[in-house]
Short mmCIF file of C-alpha atoms in Angstrom, two decimals:
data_model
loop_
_atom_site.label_atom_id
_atom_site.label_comp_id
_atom_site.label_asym_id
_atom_site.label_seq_id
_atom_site.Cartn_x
_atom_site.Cartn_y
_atom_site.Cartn_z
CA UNK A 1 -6.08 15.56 -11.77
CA UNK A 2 -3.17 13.71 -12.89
CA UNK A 3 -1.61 11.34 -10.55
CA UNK A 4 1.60 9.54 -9.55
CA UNK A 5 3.81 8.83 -12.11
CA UNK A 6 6.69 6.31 -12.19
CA UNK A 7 9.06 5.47 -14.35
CA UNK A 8 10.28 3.30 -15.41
CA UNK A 9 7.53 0.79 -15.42
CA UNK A 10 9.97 -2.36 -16.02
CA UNK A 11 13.54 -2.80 -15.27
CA UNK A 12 15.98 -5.91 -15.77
CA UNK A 13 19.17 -5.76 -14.22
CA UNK A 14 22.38 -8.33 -13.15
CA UNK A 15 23.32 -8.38 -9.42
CA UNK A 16 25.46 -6.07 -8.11
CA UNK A 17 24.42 -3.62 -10.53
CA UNK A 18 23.22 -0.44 -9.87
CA UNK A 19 19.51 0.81 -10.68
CA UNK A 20 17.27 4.61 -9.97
CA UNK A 21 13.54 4.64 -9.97
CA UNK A 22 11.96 8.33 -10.19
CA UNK A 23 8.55 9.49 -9.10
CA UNK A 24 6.41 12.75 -9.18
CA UNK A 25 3.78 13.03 -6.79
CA UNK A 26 0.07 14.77 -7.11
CA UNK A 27 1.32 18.46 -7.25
CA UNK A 28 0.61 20.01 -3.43
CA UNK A 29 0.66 16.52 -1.79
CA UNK A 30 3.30 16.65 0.80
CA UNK A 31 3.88 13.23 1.81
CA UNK A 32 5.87 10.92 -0.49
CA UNK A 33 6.32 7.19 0.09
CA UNK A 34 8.37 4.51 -1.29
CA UNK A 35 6.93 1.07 -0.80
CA UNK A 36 8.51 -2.66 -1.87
CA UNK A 37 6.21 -4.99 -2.54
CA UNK A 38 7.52 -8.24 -2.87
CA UNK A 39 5.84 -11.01 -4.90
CA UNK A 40 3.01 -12.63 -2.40
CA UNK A 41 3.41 -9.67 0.30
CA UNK A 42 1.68 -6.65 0.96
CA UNK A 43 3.39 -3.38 0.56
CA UNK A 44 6.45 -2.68 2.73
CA UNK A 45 7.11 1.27 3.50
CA UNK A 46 10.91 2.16 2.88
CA UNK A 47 10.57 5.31 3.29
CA UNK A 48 8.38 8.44 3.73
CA UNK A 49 9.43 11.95 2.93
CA UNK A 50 7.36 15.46 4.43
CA UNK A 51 8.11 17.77 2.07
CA UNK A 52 11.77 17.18 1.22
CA UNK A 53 12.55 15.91 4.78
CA UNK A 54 12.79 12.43 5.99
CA UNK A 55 9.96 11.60 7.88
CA UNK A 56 10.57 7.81 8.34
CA UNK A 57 13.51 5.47 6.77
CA UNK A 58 13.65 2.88 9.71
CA UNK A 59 13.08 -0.35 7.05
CA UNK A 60 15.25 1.07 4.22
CA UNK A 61 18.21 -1.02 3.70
CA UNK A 62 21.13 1.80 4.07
CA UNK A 63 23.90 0.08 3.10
CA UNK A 64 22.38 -0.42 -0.44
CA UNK A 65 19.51 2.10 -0.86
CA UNK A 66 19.32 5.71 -1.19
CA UNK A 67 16.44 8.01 -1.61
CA UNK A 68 16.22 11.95 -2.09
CA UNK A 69 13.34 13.77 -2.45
CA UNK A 70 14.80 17.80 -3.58
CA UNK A 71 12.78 20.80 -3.52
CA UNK A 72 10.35 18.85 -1.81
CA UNK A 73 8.50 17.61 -5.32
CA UNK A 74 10.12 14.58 -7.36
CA UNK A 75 11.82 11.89 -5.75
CA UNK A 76 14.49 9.36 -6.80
CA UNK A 77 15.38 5.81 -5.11
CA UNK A 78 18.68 4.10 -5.90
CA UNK A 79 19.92 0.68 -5.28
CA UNK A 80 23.62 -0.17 -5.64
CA UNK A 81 24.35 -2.58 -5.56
CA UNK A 82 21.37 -4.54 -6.12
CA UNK A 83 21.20 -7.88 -4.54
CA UNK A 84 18.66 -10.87 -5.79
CA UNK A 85 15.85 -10.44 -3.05
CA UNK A 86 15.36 -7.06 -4.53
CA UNK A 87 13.19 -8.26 -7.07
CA UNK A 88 10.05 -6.35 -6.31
CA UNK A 89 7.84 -4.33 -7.38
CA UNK A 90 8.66 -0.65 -6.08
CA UNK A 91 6.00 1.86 -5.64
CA UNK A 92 5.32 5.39 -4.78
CA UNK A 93 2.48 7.05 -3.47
CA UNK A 94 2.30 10.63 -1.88
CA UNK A 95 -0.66 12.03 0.41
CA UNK A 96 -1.68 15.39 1.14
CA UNK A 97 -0.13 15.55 4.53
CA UNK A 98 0.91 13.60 7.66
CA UNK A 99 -0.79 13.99 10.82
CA UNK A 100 -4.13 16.71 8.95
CA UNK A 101 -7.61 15.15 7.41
CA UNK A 102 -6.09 12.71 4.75
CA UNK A 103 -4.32 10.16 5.54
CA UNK A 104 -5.45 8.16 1.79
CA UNK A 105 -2.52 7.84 0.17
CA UNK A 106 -2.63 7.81 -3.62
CA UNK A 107 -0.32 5.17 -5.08
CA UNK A 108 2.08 5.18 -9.10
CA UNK A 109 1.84 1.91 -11.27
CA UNK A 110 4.90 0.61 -9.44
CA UNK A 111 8.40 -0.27 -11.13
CA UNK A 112 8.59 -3.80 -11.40
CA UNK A 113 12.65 -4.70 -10.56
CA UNK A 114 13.92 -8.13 -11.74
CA UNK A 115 17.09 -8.77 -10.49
CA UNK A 116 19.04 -11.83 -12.22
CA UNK B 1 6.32 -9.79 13.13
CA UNK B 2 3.30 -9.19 10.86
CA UNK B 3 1.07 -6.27 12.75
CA UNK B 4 -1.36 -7.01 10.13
CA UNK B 5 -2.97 -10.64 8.66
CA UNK B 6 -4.99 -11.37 6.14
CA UNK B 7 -5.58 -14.84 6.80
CA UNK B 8 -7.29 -16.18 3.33
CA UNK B 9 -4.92 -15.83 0.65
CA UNK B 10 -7.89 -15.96 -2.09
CA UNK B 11 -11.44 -16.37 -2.12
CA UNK B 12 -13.96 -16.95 -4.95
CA UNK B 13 -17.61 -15.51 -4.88
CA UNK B 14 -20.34 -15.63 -7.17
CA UNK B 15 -21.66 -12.78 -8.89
CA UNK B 16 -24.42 -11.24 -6.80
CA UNK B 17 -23.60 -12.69 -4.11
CA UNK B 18 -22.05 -11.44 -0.83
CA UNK B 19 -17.87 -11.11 -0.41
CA UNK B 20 -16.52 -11.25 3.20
CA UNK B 21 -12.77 -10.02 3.36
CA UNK B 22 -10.93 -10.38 6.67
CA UNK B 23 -8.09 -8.67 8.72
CA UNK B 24 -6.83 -8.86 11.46
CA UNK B 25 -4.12 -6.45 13.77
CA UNK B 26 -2.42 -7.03 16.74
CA UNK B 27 -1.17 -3.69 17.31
CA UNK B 28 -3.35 -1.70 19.84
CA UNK B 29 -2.48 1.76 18.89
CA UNK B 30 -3.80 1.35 15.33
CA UNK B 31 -6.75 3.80 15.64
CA UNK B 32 -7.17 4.04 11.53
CA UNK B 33 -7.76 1.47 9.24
CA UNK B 34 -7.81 1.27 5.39
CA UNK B 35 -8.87 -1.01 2.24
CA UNK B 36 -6.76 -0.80 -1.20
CA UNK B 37 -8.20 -2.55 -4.03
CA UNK B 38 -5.11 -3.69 -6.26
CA UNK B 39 -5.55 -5.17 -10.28
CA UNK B 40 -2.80 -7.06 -12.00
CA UNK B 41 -0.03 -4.22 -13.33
CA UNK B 42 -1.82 -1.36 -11.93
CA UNK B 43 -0.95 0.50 -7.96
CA UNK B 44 -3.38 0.14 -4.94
CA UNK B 45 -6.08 2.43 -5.27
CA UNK B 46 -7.70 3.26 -2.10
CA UNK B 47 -11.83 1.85 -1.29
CA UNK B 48 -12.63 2.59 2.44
CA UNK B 49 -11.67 3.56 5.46
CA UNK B 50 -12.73 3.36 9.05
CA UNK B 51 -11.50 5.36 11.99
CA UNK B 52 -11.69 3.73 15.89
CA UNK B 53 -14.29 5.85 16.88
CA UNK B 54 -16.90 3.87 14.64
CA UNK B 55 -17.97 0.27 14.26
CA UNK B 56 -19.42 0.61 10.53
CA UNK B 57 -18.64 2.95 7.32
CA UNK B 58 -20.43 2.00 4.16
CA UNK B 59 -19.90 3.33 0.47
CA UNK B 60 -22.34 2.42 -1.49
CA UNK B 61 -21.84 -1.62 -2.25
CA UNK B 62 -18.65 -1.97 -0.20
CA UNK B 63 -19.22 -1.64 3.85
CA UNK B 64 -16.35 -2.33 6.72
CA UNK B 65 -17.11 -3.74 9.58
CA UNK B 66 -14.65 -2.78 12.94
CA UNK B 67 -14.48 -4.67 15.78
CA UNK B 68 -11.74 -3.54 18.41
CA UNK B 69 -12.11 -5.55 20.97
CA UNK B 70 -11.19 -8.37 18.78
CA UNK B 71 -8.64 -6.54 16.97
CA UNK B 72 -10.62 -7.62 13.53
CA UNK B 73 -11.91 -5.67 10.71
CA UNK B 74 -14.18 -6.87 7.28
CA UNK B 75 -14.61 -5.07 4.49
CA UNK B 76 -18.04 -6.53 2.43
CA UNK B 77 -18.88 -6.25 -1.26
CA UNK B 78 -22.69 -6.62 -1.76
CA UNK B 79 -23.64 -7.41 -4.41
CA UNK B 80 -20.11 -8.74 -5.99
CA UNK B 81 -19.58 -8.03 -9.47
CA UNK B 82 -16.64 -9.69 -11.94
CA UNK B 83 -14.92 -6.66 -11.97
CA UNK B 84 -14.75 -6.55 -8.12
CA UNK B 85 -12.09 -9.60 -9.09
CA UNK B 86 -8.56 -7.94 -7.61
CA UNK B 87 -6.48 -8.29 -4.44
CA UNK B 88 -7.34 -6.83 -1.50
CA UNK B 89 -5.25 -5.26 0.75
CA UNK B 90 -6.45 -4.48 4.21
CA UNK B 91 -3.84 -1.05 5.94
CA UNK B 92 -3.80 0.64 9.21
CA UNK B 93 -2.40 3.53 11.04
CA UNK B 94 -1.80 5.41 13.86
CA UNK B 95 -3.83 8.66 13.25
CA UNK B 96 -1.93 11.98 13.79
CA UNK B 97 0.82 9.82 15.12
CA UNK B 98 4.61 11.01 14.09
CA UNK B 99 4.69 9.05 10.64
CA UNK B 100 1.12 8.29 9.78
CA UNK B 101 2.92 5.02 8.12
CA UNK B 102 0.65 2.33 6.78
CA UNK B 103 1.01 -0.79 7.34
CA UNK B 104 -0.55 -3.42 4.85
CA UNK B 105 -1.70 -6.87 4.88
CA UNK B 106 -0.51 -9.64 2.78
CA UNK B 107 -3.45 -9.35 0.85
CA UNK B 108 -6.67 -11.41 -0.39
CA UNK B 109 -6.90 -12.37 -3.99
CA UNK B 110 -10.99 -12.09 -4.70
CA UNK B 111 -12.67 -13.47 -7.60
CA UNK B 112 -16.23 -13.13 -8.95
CA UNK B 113 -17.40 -15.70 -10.77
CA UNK B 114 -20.26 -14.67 -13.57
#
């Protein structure tokens, strides 16, 4: 079973530039997630998609990110423009469904952001 | 406000020998709780989990321990092997609630010494 993919696995960028991470999920898992880890922390949920509807943004930064998630499969998050504290590593993970038997979430490699 | 602590930043065990990896929550309505194992450049994969309704759930080497009334959970490795040597991130949930949203720990860096 192949799992989440992210790309792209490294990205170096100047402030107030603007960058786009993508991720596919396991195929049938409902539930994506975008997570921020920053260096030291544990993993910060920015959002959480069912399907392609947003389940919970309340921590996402809305002035300066933006996430979609169409036809309910692969899902794209943008920062613009990107500040220095958003060097972090950003990571997916999607789950079978919200709320049913699994709550495991499965997680990507993560996109590790420098922002200089 | 941190909902969940991991208070030891690292810890360093000999091989064979027991780990002890501890958490901590302060929010009651946390009913689910969760370790990821994390290595250097790779994402969380998930170990164990524990629901409210028990005290204990072992897998093989790895066990976690729950205790509610003190809001505190453990997860223990016996026997520890070097390639137990990751962080450890302790998660937890609100089971069927709205968002099923994890929240993590800060995570404990655990090395195994041959």
């Amino acid at each position: 079973e192949a799992g989440v993919a992210q790309s792209p696995r490294y990205k170096i960028i100047e402030k107030r530039q603007s960058v786009a991470f993508w991720c596919n999920p396991i195929s049938g898992h409902a539930t994506l997630y975008w997570y921020q880890q920053i260096l030291g922390q544990g993993p910060k949920l920015l959002i959480q998609f069912q399907n392609n509807g947003v389940v919970d943004d309340s921590q996402l930064p809305k002035d300066r990110f933006s996430a979609e998630r169409l036809k309910g499969v692969d899902s794209t998050l943008k920062i613009q423009p990107a500040k220095l504290e958003d060097s972090a590593v950003y990571l997916c993970a999607s789950s079978l469904g919200q709320g049913v038997v699994n709550t495991e979430a499965f997680f990507g490699q993560g996109t590790r952001l420098t922002v200089v | 406000d941190q909902q969940v602590k991991q208070n030891s930043p690292s810890l360093s065990v000999q091989e064979g020998r027991i780990s002890i990896l501890n958490c901590d929550y302060t929010n009651s309505m946390f009913d689910y709780f969760l370790w990821y194992k994390k290595y250097p450049a790779e994402g969380p994969t998930f170990l164990i989990s524990i629901s409210s309704i028990k005290d204990k759930n072992e897998d093989g080497r790895f066990t976690v321990f729950l205790n509610k009334s003190a809001k505190h959970l453990s997860l223990h490795i016996v026997p520890s092997q070097p390639g137990d040597s990751a962080v450890y991130f302790c998660a937890a949930t609100t089971y069927g609630g709205a968002t099923n949203k994890l929240i993590f720990g800060t995570g404990t860096l655990l090395a195994v010494q041959p």
